[in-house]
Short mmCIF file of C-alpha atoms in Angstrom, two decimals:
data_model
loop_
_atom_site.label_atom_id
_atom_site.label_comp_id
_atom_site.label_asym_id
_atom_site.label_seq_id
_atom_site.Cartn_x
_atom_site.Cartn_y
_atom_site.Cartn_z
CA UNK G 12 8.20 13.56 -29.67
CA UNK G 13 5.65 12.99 -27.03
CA UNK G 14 5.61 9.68 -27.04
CA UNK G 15 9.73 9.24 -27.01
CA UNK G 16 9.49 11.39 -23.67
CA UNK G 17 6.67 9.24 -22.08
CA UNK G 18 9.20 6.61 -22.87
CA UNK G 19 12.03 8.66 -21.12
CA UNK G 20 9.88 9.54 -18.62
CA UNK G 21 9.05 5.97 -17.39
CA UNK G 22 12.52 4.81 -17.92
CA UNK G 23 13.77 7.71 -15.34
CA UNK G 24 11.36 6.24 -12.58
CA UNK G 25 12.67 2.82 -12.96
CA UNK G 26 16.42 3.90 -12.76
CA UNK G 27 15.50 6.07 -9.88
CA UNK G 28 13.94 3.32 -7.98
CA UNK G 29 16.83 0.79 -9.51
CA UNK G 30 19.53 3.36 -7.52
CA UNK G 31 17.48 3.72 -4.40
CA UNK G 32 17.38 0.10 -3.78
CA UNK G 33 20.82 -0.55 -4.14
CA UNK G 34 22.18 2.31 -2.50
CA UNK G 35 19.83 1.70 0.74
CA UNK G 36 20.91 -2.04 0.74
CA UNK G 37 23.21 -2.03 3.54
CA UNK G 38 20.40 0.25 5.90
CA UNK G 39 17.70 -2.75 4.60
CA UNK G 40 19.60 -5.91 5.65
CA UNK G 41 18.54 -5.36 9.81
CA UNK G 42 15.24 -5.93 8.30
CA UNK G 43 15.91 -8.95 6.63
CA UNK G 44 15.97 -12.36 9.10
CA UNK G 45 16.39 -16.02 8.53
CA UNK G 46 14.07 -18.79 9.67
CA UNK G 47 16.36 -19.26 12.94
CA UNK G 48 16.86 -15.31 13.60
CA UNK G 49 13.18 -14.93 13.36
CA UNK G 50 12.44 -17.50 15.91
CA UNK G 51 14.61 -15.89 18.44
CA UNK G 52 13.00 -12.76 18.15
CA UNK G 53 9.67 -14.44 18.72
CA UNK G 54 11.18 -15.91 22.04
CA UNK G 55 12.87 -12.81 22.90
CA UNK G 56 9.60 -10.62 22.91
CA UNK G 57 7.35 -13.82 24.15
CA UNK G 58 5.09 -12.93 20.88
CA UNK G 59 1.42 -14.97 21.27
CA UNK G 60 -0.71 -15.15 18.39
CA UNK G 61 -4.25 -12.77 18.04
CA UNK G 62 -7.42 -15.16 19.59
CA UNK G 63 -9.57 -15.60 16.29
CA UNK G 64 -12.90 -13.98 16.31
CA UNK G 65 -16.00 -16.00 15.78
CA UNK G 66 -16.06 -15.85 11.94
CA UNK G 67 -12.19 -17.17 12.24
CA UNK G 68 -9.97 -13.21 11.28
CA UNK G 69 -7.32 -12.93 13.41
CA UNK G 70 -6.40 -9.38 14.28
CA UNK G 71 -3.34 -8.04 13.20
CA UNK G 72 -1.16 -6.62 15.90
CA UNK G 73 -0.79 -3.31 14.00
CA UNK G 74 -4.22 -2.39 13.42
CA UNK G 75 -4.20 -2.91 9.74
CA UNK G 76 -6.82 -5.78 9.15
CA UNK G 77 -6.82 -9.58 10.09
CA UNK G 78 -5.18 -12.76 8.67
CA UNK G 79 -8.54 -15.65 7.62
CA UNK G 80 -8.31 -18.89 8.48
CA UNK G 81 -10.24 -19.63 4.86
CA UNK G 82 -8.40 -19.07 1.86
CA UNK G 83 -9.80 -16.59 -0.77
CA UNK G 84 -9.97 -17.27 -4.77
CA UNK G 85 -6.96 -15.55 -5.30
CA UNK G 86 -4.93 -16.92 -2.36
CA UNK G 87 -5.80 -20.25 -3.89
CA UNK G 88 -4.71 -19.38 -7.66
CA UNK G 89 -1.39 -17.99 -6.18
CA UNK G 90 -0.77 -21.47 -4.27
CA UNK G 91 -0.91 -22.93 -7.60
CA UNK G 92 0.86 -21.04 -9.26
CA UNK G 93 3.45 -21.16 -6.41
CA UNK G 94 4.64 -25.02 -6.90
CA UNK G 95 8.59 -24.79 -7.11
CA UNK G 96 9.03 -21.39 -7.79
CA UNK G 97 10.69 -18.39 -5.99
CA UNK G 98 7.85 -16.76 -4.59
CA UNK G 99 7.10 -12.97 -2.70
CA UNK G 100 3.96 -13.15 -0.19
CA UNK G 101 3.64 -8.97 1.06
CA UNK G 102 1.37 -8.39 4.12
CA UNK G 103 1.51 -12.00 4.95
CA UNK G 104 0.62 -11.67 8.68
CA UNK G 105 1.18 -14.84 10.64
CA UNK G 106 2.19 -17.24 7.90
CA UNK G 107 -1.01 -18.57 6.65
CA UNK G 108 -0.17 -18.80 2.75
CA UNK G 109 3.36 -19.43 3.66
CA UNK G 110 2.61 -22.98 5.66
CA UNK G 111 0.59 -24.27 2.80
CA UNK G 112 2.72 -23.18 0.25
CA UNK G 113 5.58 -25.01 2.43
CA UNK G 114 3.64 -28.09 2.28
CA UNK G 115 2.84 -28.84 -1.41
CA UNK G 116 6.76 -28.09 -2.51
CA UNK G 117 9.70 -28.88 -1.07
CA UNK G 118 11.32 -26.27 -3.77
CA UNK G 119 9.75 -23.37 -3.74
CA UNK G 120 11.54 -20.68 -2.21
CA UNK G 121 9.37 -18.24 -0.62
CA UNK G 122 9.65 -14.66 0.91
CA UNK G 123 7.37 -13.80 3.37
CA UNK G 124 7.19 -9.41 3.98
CA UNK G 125 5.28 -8.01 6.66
CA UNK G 126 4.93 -4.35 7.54
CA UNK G 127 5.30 -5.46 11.37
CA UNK G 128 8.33 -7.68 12.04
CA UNK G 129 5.97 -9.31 14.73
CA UNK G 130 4.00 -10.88 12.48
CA UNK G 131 7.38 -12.52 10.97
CA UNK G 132 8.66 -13.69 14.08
CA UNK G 133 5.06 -15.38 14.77
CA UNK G 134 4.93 -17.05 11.64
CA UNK G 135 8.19 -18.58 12.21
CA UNK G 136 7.31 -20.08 15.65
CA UNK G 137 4.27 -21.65 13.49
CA UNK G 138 6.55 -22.86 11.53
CA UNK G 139 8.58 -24.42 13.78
CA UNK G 140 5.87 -26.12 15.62
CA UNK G 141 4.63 -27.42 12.39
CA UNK G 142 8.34 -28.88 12.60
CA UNK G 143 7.83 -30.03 15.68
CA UNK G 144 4.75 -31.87 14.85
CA UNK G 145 6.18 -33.65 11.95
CA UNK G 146 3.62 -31.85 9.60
CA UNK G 147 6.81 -29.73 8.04
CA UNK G 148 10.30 -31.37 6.97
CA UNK G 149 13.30 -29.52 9.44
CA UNK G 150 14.49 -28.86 5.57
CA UNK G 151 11.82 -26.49 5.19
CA UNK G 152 12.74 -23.45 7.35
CA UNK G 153 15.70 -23.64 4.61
CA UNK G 154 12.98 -22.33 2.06
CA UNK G 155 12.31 -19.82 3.70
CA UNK G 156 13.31 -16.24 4.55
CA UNK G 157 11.08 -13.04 6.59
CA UNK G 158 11.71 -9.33 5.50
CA UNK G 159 10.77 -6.31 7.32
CA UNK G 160 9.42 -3.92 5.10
CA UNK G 161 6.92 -1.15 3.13
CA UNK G 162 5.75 -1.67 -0.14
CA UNK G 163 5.02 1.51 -0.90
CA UNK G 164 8.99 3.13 0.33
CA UNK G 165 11.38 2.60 -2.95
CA UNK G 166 14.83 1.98 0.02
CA UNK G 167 12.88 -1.03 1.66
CA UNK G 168 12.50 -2.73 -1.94
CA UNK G 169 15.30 -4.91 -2.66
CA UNK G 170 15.85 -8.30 -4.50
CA UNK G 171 14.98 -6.87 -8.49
CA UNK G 172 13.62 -8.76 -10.83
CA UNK G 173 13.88 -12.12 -8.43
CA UNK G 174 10.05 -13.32 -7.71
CA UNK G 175 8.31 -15.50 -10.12
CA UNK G 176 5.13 -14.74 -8.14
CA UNK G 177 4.28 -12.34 -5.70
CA UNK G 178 0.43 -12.45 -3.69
CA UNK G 179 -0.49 -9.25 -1.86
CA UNK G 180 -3.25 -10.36 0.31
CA UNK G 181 -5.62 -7.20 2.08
CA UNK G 182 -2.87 -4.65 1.97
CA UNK G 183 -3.36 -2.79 -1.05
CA UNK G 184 -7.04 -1.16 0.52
CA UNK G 185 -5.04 0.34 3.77
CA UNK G 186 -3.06 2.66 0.57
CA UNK G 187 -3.72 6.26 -0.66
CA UNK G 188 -4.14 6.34 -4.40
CA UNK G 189 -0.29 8.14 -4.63
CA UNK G 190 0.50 4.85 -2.46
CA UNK G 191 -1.13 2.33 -4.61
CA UNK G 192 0.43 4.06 -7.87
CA UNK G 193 4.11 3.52 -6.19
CA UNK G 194 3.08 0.12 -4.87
CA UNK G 195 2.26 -1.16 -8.36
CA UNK G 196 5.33 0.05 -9.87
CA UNK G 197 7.49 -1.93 -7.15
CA UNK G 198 5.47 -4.74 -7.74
CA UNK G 199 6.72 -4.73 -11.54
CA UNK G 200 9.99 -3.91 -10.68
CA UNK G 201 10.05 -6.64 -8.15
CA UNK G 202 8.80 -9.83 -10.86
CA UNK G 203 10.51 -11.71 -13.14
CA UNK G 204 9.21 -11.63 -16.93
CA UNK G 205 6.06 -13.28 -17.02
CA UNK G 206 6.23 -13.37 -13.44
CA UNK G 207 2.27 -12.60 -12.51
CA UNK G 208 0.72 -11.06 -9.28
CA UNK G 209 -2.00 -11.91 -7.35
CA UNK G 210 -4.17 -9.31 -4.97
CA UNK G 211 -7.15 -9.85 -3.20
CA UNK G 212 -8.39 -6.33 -1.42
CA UNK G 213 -11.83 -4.77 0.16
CA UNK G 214 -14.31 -3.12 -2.12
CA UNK G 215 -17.18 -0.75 -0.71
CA UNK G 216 -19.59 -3.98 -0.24
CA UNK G 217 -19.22 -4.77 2.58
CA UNK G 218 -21.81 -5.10 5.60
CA UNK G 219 -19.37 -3.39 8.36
CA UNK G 220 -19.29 -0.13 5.89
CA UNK G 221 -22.36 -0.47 4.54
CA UNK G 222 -22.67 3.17 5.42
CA UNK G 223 -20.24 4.39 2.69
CA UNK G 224 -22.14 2.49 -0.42
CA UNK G 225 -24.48 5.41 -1.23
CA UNK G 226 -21.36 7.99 -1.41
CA UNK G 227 -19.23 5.93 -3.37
CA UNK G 228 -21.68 5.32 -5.86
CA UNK G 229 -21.96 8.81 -5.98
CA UNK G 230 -18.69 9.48 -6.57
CA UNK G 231 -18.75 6.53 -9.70
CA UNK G 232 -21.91 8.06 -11.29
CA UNK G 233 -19.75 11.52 -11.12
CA UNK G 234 -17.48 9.70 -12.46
CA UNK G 235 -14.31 10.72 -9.80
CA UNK G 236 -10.93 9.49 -9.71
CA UNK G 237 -10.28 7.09 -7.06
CA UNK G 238 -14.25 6.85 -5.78
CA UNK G 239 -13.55 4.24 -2.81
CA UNK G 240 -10.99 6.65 -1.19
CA UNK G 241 -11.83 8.10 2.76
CA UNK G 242 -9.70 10.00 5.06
CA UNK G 243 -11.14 7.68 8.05
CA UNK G 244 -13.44 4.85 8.39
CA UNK G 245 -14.81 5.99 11.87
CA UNK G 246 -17.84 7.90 10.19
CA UNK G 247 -19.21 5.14 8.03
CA UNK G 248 -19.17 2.12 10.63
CA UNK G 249 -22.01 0.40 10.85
CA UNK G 250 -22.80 -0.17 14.88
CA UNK G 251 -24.99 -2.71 14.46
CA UNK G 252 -22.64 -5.01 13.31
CA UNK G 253 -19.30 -4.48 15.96
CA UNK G 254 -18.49 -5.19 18.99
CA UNK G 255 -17.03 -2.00 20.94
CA UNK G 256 -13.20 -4.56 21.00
CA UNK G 257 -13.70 -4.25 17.00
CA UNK G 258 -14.50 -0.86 16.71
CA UNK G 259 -11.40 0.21 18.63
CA UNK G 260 -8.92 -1.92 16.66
CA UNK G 261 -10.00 0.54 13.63
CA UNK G 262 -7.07 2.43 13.23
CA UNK G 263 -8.03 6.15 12.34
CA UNK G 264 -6.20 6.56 9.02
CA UNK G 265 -6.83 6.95 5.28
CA UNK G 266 -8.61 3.79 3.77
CA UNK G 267 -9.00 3.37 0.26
CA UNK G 268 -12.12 0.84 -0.76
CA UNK G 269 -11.16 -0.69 -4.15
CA UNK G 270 -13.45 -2.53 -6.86
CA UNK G 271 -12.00 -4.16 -10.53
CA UNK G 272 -12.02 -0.71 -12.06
CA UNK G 273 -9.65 1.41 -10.47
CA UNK G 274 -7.39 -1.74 -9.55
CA UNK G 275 -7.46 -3.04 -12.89
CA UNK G 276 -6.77 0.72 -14.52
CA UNK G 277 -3.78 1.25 -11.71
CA UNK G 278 -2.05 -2.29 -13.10
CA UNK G 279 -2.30 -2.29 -16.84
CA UNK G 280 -0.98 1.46 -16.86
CA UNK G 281 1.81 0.35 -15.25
CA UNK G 282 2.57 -2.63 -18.03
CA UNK G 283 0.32 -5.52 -16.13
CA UNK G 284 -1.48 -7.56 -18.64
CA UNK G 285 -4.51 -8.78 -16.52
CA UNK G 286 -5.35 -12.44 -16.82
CA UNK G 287 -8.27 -12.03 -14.58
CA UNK G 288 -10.10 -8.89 -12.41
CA UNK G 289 -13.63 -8.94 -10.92
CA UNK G 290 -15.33 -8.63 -7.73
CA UNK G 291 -16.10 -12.04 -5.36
CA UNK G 292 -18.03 -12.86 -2.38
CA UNK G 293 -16.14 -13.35 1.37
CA UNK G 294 -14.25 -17.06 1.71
CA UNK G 295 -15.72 -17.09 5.10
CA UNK G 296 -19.42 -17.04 6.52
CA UNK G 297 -19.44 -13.36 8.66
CA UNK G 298 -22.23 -11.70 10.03
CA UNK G 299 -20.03 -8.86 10.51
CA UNK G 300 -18.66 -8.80 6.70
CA UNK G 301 -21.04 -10.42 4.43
CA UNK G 302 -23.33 -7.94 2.30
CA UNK G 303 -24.44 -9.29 -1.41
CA UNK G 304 -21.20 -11.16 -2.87
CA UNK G 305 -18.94 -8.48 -3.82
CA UNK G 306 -16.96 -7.93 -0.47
CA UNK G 307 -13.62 -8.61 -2.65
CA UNK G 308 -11.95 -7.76 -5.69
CA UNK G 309 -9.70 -9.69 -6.58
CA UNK G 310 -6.70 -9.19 -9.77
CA UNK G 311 -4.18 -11.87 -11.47
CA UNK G 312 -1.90 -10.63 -13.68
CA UNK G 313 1.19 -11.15 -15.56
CA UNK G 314 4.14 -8.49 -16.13
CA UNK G 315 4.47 -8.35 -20.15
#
């Protein structure tokens, strides 16, 4: 009995969601621009991308992170992965993953999703100066499309069941847990069948919140839910490390380190099989991030 009502249970959220997203369709489509309306809107705001700091991040213009200039291990596996298929890149900043991935195929068909529509409109003047500069075919800006939107809100997910492969790169770590549970379900809602995601995020190790290490392994030898997760980061910077620019980028809001057991637990109850989850070191030398090779965590995974 208990089991057929799990079943009904987890049916009901997906038909919930399924009605959301197609009844908030015609509010989402002001968020959704092609590669030409997206240029405009660069132009019209006279958008400039972020200087990058000495290690090479480039600040976000919302406060939540920076794009790299290197490419992590799972940024890498997603590329591959991403050859000629239709593909979903969420939190994708200025269009790092995006121009690559525009360069190896001239079929894949990618989707790149930013909380800040900003970040789209830069990434599309990138991409036409790649254009420009004869590094980029004019045919691909037709393989390509920028939405608006937030994982974690069911009305700004749209497009069911389309993406053969979706990479969420630094995003998932600026979620509360009830965040990161929704997230995940969009995310499988979202793929194809044996469509598989790809996530890089911050874990605890990490030289800039070096501070924090001590209480969260507290909280893992106590064996709490969700050990990584802090109402602000403000109280476990380490000074040393900033400048005073940095430290006031740091948005005072919930921040939620993560490490390969709580990511790996939030995906396989939600019907991930994981091909691959384990802490890595930084992609990029930093004096300001670099602690002892476990400053990532990073997940593959297929939906079964």
């Amino acid at each position: 009995m208990l089991k057929h009502f799990a079943k009904f249970k987890a049916l009901f959220v997906i038909i919930v969601c399924l009605l959301n997203v197609h009844g908030a369709a015609e509010n989402t489509n002001d968020k959704v621009f092609t590669y030409e309306l997206a240029l405009a809107k660069c132009d019209e705001l006279n958008l400039k991308p972020q200087t990058p700091e000495a290690d090479g991040r480039t600040q976000t213009l919302n406060k939540k992170g920076a794009a790299t200039a290197k490419f992590d291990y799972a940024s890498i596996e997603f590329l591959k992965f991403a050859k000629g298929r239709s593909v979903l890149e969420i939190g994708g900043t200025y269009g790092n993953v995006m121009l690559t991935a525009l360069q190896q195929s001239k079929n894949t068909k990618y989707t790149l999703s930013d909380l800040d529509g900003r970040h789209l409109f830069i990434a599309a003047k990138r991409l036409a100066e790649k254009i420009n500069e004869n590094k980029l075919s004019s045919e691909s800006a037709k393989q390509v499309q920028f939405i608006q939107a937030d994982i974690t809100k069911s009305h700004d997910i749209n497009n069911i069941g389309t993406y053969e492969a979706i990479f969420v790169g630094r995003v998932l770590h600026f979620l509360t847990p009830e965040q990161l549970e929704m997230t995940v379900k969009h995310l499988f809602l979202l793929l194809k069948p044996a469509g598989r995601i790809f996530i890089v995020a911050i874990t605890p190790y990490v030289k800039r919140y070096e501070n924090f290490i001590p209480e969260y392994e507290r909280r893992v030898a106590a064996k709490e839910a969700n050990p990584g997760f802090v109402q602000s980061l403000r109280a476990y910077m380490n000074a040393n490390v900033t400048t005073q620019e940095q430290r006031d980028n740091i948005a005072d809001e919930p921040f939620f380190f993560l490490d390969d057991k709580v990511l790996r637990s939030a995906f396989e109850n939600n019907g991930f099989r994981i091909i691959e989850c384990k802490m890595m070191p930084l992609s990029y030398k930093s004096t300001s991030w670099e602690l002892d090779k476990r400053e990532n965590v990073i997940l593959i995974a297929e939906k079964k």
